Short mmCIF file of C-alpha atoms in Angstrom, two decimals:
data_model
loop_
_atom_site.label_atom_id
_atom_site.label_comp_id
_atom_site.label_asym_id
_atom_site.label_seq_id
_atom_site.Cartn_x
_atom_site.Cartn_y
_atom_site.Cartn_z
CA MET O 1 89.84 71.07 85.07
CA PRO O 2 86.82 68.82 84.49
CA VAL O 3 85.24 67.49 87.82
CA GLN O 4 87.75 64.98 89.92
CA GLU O 5 85.84 61.88 91.95
CA ARG O 6 88.42 62.85 94.54
CA CYS O 7 86.90 66.77 94.52
CA ILE O 8 83.51 66.00 95.51
CA ASN O 9 83.74 66.19 98.94
CA CYS O 10 85.21 69.09 99.02
CA LEU O 11 82.43 70.71 96.98
CA LEU O 12 79.78 69.47 99.13
CA SER O 13 81.68 70.35 102.43
CA ARG O 14 81.34 73.88 101.25
CA VAL O 15 77.38 73.73 100.61
CA ARG O 16 77.60 72.68 104.45
CA PHE O 17 79.60 75.28 105.53
CA ALA O 18 77.07 77.23 103.67
CA CYS O 19 74.49 76.16 104.84
CA ASN O 20 75.85 76.50 108.36
CA GLN O 21 76.08 80.15 108.38
CA VAL O 22 72.25 80.39 108.09
CA PRO O 23 70.91 77.35 110.09
CA GLY O 24 67.59 76.65 110.16
CA GLN O 25 66.64 77.35 106.92
CA VAL O 26 66.24 74.08 104.66
CA PRO O 27 67.60 70.68 105.87
CA VAL O 28 71.42 70.46 105.49
CA ASP O 29 70.97 67.34 103.76
CA GLN O 30 68.64 67.80 101.30
CA VAL O 31 70.45 70.74 99.99
CA GLU O 32 73.66 68.69 99.81
CA ALA O 33 71.78 66.03 98.26
CA ALA O 34 70.64 68.01 95.54
CA CYS O 35 73.75 69.60 94.53
CA LEU O 36 75.16 66.41 94.24
CA ASP O 37 72.86 65.74 92.00
CA LEU O 38 73.68 68.17 90.14
CA ILE O 39 77.69 67.48 90.28
CA ARG O 40 76.78 64.30 88.92
CA ALA O 41 74.85 65.54 86.02
CA HIS O 42 77.63 67.51 84.75
CA GLN O 43 80.58 65.40 86.19
CA PHE O 44 81.44 64.33 82.46
CA ASP O 45 80.53 67.24 80.67
CA PRO O 46 83.31 69.58 78.76
CA MET O 47 82.53 71.96 81.25
CA PRO O 48 84.91 73.17 83.98
CA GLN O 49 84.90 72.17 87.57
CA THR O 50 84.67 76.15 88.51
CA GLN O 51 81.65 76.63 86.10
CA ILE O 52 80.01 73.34 87.75
CA ALA O 53 80.92 74.65 91.30
CA SER O 54 79.33 78.08 90.50
CA ALA O 55 75.96 76.57 89.07
CA MET O 56 76.10 74.07 92.15
CA HIS O 57 76.38 77.71 94.62
CA ARG O 58 73.75 79.43 92.71
CA LEU O 59 71.48 76.55 93.60
CA VAL O 60 72.70 76.51 97.30
CA ARG O 61 71.61 80.45 97.48
CA ALA O 62 68.37 79.65 96.27
CA LEU O 63 67.23 76.87 98.23
CA ILE O 64 68.61 78.38 101.31
CA ALA O 65 67.05 81.73 100.50
CA ASN O 66 70.16 83.84 101.36
CA ASP O 67 72.16 85.70 98.38
CA ASP O 68 75.23 85.73 100.78
CA PRO O 69 75.54 83.42 103.19
CA PHE O 70 79.47 84.33 103.76
CA LEU O 71 78.30 87.67 104.32
CA ALA O 72 79.44 87.72 108.45
CA VAL O 73 82.61 85.52 107.27
CA LYS O 74 83.73 88.32 104.86
CA GLN O 75 83.22 90.92 107.12
CA ARG O 76 85.41 89.42 109.73
CA SER O 77 88.06 88.47 107.50
CA THR O 78 88.14 92.28 106.43
CA GLU O 79 88.10 93.45 109.39
CA GLU O 80 91.03 91.10 110.73
CA ALA O 81 93.18 91.85 107.57
CA LEU O 82 93.30 95.58 108.17
CA ALA O 83 94.43 95.10 111.67
CA VAL O 84 97.50 93.11 109.93
CA CYS O 85 98.04 95.20 107.48
CA ARG O 86 98.44 98.46 109.54
CA ARG O 87 101.10 96.59 111.19
CA VAL O 88 102.89 94.67 108.37
CA HIS O 89 102.25 97.71 105.66
CA PRO O 90 105.57 99.59 107.41
CA THR O 91 107.80 96.78 106.81
CA LEU O 92 107.47 96.14 103.12
CA LYS O 93 109.72 97.45 100.76
CA THR O 94 109.88 95.85 97.54
CA LEU O 95 107.67 94.29 94.79
CA LYS O 96 108.79 90.84 96.27
CA ASP O 97 107.43 91.86 99.57
CA PHE O 98 103.91 93.57 98.62
CA VAL O 99 103.35 90.31 96.27
CA LEU O 100 104.16 88.09 98.84
CA ALA O 101 102.13 89.78 101.11
CA SER O 102 99.31 89.21 98.32
CA ILE O 103 99.69 85.86 98.54
CA ILE O 104 99.69 85.02 102.00
CA GLY O 105 96.33 86.96 102.25
CA ASN O 106 95.38 84.22 99.79
CA THR O 107 94.71 81.82 102.43
CA PHE O 108 91.69 83.97 103.71
CA ASP O 109 89.72 81.12 101.86
CA TYR O 110 86.49 79.46 102.76
CA GLY O 111 86.44 77.34 99.75
CA VAL O 112 88.68 74.01 99.84
CA GLN O 113 87.80 71.55 102.35
CA GLU O 114 91.16 70.69 102.66
CA HIS O 115 92.69 74.34 103.93
CA GLN O 116 91.76 75.49 107.26
CA VAL O 117 91.76 79.71 107.72
CA THR O 118 93.92 80.02 110.90
CA SER O 119 92.51 82.01 113.23
CA ARG O 120 95.98 83.40 114.75
CA PHE O 121 95.90 85.13 111.36
CA GLN O 122 99.23 87.68 112.79
CA ILE O 123 101.55 85.26 113.93
CA PHE O 124 100.80 83.15 110.70
CA PHE O 125 101.52 85.95 108.36
CA ASP O 126 104.63 86.40 110.12
CA GLN O 127 105.46 82.68 109.53
CA ALA O 128 104.61 82.67 105.71
CA PHE O 129 106.41 85.69 105.24
CA GLN O 130 109.69 84.40 106.60
CA ALA O 131 109.48 81.35 104.76
CA GLY O 132 108.79 83.20 101.18
CA LEU O 133 108.05 81.90 98.14
CA GLY O 134 108.19 78.19 97.23
CA VAL O 135 107.66 79.32 92.93
CA ASP O 136 109.24 82.68 92.78
CA ASP O 137 108.84 84.50 88.61
CA ILE O 138 108.27 87.48 90.31
CA ASP O 139 111.71 89.26 87.83
CA LEU O 140 110.02 87.47 84.78
CA MET O 141 106.93 89.61 85.51
CA ILE O 142 108.68 93.60 85.90
CA PRO O 143 109.20 93.84 82.57
CA LEU O 144 105.46 92.75 81.75
CA LEU O 145 104.00 95.71 84.13
CA ASP O 146 102.73 97.91 82.00
CA ARG O 147 99.21 97.43 81.33
CA VAL O 148 97.57 94.96 84.13
CA VAL O 149 94.35 93.01 84.49
CA TYR O 150 94.21 92.77 87.87
CA ILE O 151 92.00 89.55 88.98
CA THR O 152 90.86 89.21 92.43
CA ASP O 153 89.72 85.88 94.78
CA ASN O 154 88.97 86.14 98.35
CA CYS O 155 87.43 89.24 100.82
CA GLY O 156 90.18 89.91 103.29
CA GLU O 157 92.70 88.95 100.77
CA ILE O 158 91.93 92.05 98.60
CA VAL O 159 92.77 94.25 101.81
CA PHE O 160 96.43 93.13 101.22
CA ASP O 161 95.73 92.86 97.35
CA ARG O 162 95.00 97.05 97.82
CA LEU O 163 99.18 97.11 99.12
CA LEU O 164 100.46 95.28 95.77
CA ILE O 165 97.82 97.32 93.57
CA ASP O 166 99.13 100.96 95.64
CA HIS O 167 102.83 99.78 94.99
CA LEU O 168 102.61 99.22 91.22
CA VAL O 169 100.29 102.26 90.53
CA ALA O 170 103.24 104.12 92.17
CA GLN O 171 105.25 102.30 89.37
CA GLY O 172 102.88 104.35 86.79
CA VAL O 173 101.34 100.80 86.12
CA ARG O 174 98.16 101.09 84.53
CA ILE O 175 95.62 98.14 85.90
CA THR O 176 92.07 97.27 85.66
CA LEU O 177 90.66 95.74 88.42
CA ALA O 178 88.14 92.77 88.27
CA VAL O 179 85.98 91.14 91.31
CA ARG O 180 83.23 88.70 91.14
CA ASP O 181 80.00 89.98 89.67
CA GLY O 182 77.98 88.55 92.69
CA PRO O 183 78.15 86.75 95.89
CA VAL O 184 80.02 83.00 95.78
CA LEU O 185 81.52 81.88 98.62
CA ASN O 186 83.54 84.50 100.35
CA ASP O 187 84.95 85.60 97.07
CA ALA O 188 85.51 89.66 97.30
CA THR O 189 82.54 91.68 94.87
CA LEU O 190 81.81 95.38 93.86
CA ASN O 191 80.53 96.51 97.35
CA ASP O 192 83.69 95.04 98.82
CA ALA O 193 86.11 96.40 96.62
CA LEU O 194 84.44 100.14 97.04
CA PHE O 195 84.47 99.88 100.63
CA LEU O 196 88.34 99.85 100.78
CA GLY O 197 88.15 102.58 98.15
CA LEU O 198 89.63 100.65 94.84
CA ASP O 199 87.88 102.25 92.49
CA ARG O 200 89.76 105.55 93.58
CA ARG O 201 93.36 103.36 93.03
CA VAL O 202 92.79 101.50 89.68
CA ASN O 203 92.06 103.14 86.12
CA VAL O 204 89.16 100.35 85.90
CA LEU O 205 86.72 98.56 88.35
CA THR O 206 85.16 95.68 87.11
CA THR O 207 83.85 92.16 87.29
CA THR O 208 84.08 88.75 86.10
CA GLY O 209 80.70 88.83 85.34
CA GLY O 210 78.58 85.76 85.16
CA ASP O 211 76.52 86.83 88.55
CA GLY O 212 78.42 84.97 90.96
CA GLU O 213 80.73 83.05 88.70
CA LEU O 214 84.14 80.99 90.37
CA GLY O 215 87.10 81.96 88.39
CA VAL O 216 86.82 83.35 84.70
CA ASN O 217 84.41 82.65 82.37
CA LEU O 218 85.39 84.35 79.14
CA ASP O 219 82.11 83.51 77.46
CA VAL O 220 80.23 85.93 80.38
CA ILE O 221 82.83 88.38 80.75
CA PRO O 222 81.41 91.98 80.56
CA PRO O 223 83.24 94.24 77.58
CA ALA O 224 85.55 95.94 79.83
CA LEU O 225 86.87 93.25 81.02
CA TYR O 226 87.18 92.23 77.46
CA ALA O 227 88.48 94.94 76.41
CA ALA O 228 91.49 95.24 79.19
CA ILE O 229 92.08 91.54 78.78
CA HIS O 230 93.16 91.80 74.89
CA ASP O 231 95.01 94.99 75.68
CA CYS O 232 97.25 94.12 78.88
CA THR O 233 100.56 93.17 78.90
CA LEU O 234 100.15 90.75 81.87
CA ILE O 235 97.31 89.10 83.89
CA ILE O 236 97.88 89.44 87.28
CA SER O 237 95.41 86.13 88.53
CA LYS O 238 94.73 85.83 92.25
CA GLY O 239 93.83 82.02 93.49
CA MET O 240 93.13 79.06 92.59
CA ALA O 241 89.80 79.45 90.79
CA ASN O 242 91.12 81.77 88.89
CA PHE O 243 93.89 79.45 88.09
CA GLU O 244 92.02 76.43 87.47
CA SER O 245 89.90 78.22 85.37
CA LEU O 246 92.66 80.59 83.27
CA SER O 247 94.87 77.82 83.02
CA LEU O 248 92.11 76.28 80.27
CA TYR O 249 92.25 79.00 78.04
CA PRO O 250 95.30 79.19 75.05
CA ASN O 251 96.64 82.24 73.75
CA LEU O 252 95.93 84.78 76.70
CA PRO O 253 98.75 87.22 77.51
CA PRO O 254 101.20 86.48 79.96
CA VAL O 255 99.60 85.52 83.14
CA ALA O 256 101.01 85.94 86.88
CA TYR O 257 99.24 83.65 89.12
CA LEU O 258 99.70 84.40 92.42
CA MET O 259 98.32 82.08 95.36
CA SER O 260 98.38 79.66 97.95
CA VAL O 261 98.38 75.97 97.12
CA LYS O 262 95.76 74.82 99.13
CA CYS O 263 94.97 71.15 97.62
CA VAL O 264 96.03 68.43 96.07
CA PRO O 265 95.14 68.59 92.59
CA VAL O 266 96.12 72.17 91.89
CA GLY O 267 99.25 71.70 94.07
CA GLU O 268 99.87 68.66 91.11
CA MET O 269 99.18 70.85 88.55
CA VAL O 270 102.09 73.65 89.76
CA GLY O 271 104.12 70.66 90.82
CA MET O 272 104.23 72.30 94.55
CA PRO O 273 103.15 70.49 98.12
CA VAL O 274 100.30 71.69 99.44
CA GLY O 275 101.23 75.14 101.58
CA SER O 276 103.21 76.61 98.96
CA MET O 277 103.12 80.50 98.20
CA VAL O 278 103.43 80.56 94.29
CA ALA O 279 103.96 83.75 92.34
CA LEU O 280 103.99 81.71 88.58
CA LEU O 281 104.47 83.40 85.26
CA LYS O 282 102.72 81.34 82.42
CA ARG O 283 103.16 83.06 79.03
#
């Protein structure tokens, strides 16, 4: 979707957050002003918001001279998610359980102003699991689980994705896994996937291309992902940025959007309030 006026403060809040991870490099106001200029220059272009946000974050990294300002945040998220997964894994039995756990993991998201990552994730996980899904299309997804393209989102979250992937692989599902091509916000990259051994679990491990591109830009995806998308029976899309970008493309294979709704504009697009856990199938 294009940049809405109400989204600009959210985008700029992530600029401030990134700058605060590496204080003292460049005045935050200076970086924020440069990013606002970039947003205004492209606000009414026929260019998805995810692509404008990606360009903005590349500018931030250049201005503060830090290729991965969220590195420490990503490491903390992974450690906390691993601890919770060790406790909850034995309680997960069904496909729905594993899907719901992976969606709860999507709340490890530092890219949205309206959303705060809880400091008590174990308690939050138990409460969210008990509440369940606001949209549950899982039964409709089951016949499509053959050749899957699985597009990840955040660090921490991919620890829960690993549980779902293991469950799918045990059912004979072939998986092409795509992570970010380079650091952007707290999204998972190849290094994060390799740390968790995901390369040994899936058939193909690739990236979404674009050097730290939020969401999926089909113009820059690598050949391995292009081929997998055109051959797959289902795309599993994690998180809001992937939803915002993929939902713009016609003629895709069926897409299972697995995400926590963390802002009003996305909630309006899926017809659910902020805080909802969504497993939505679009054909």
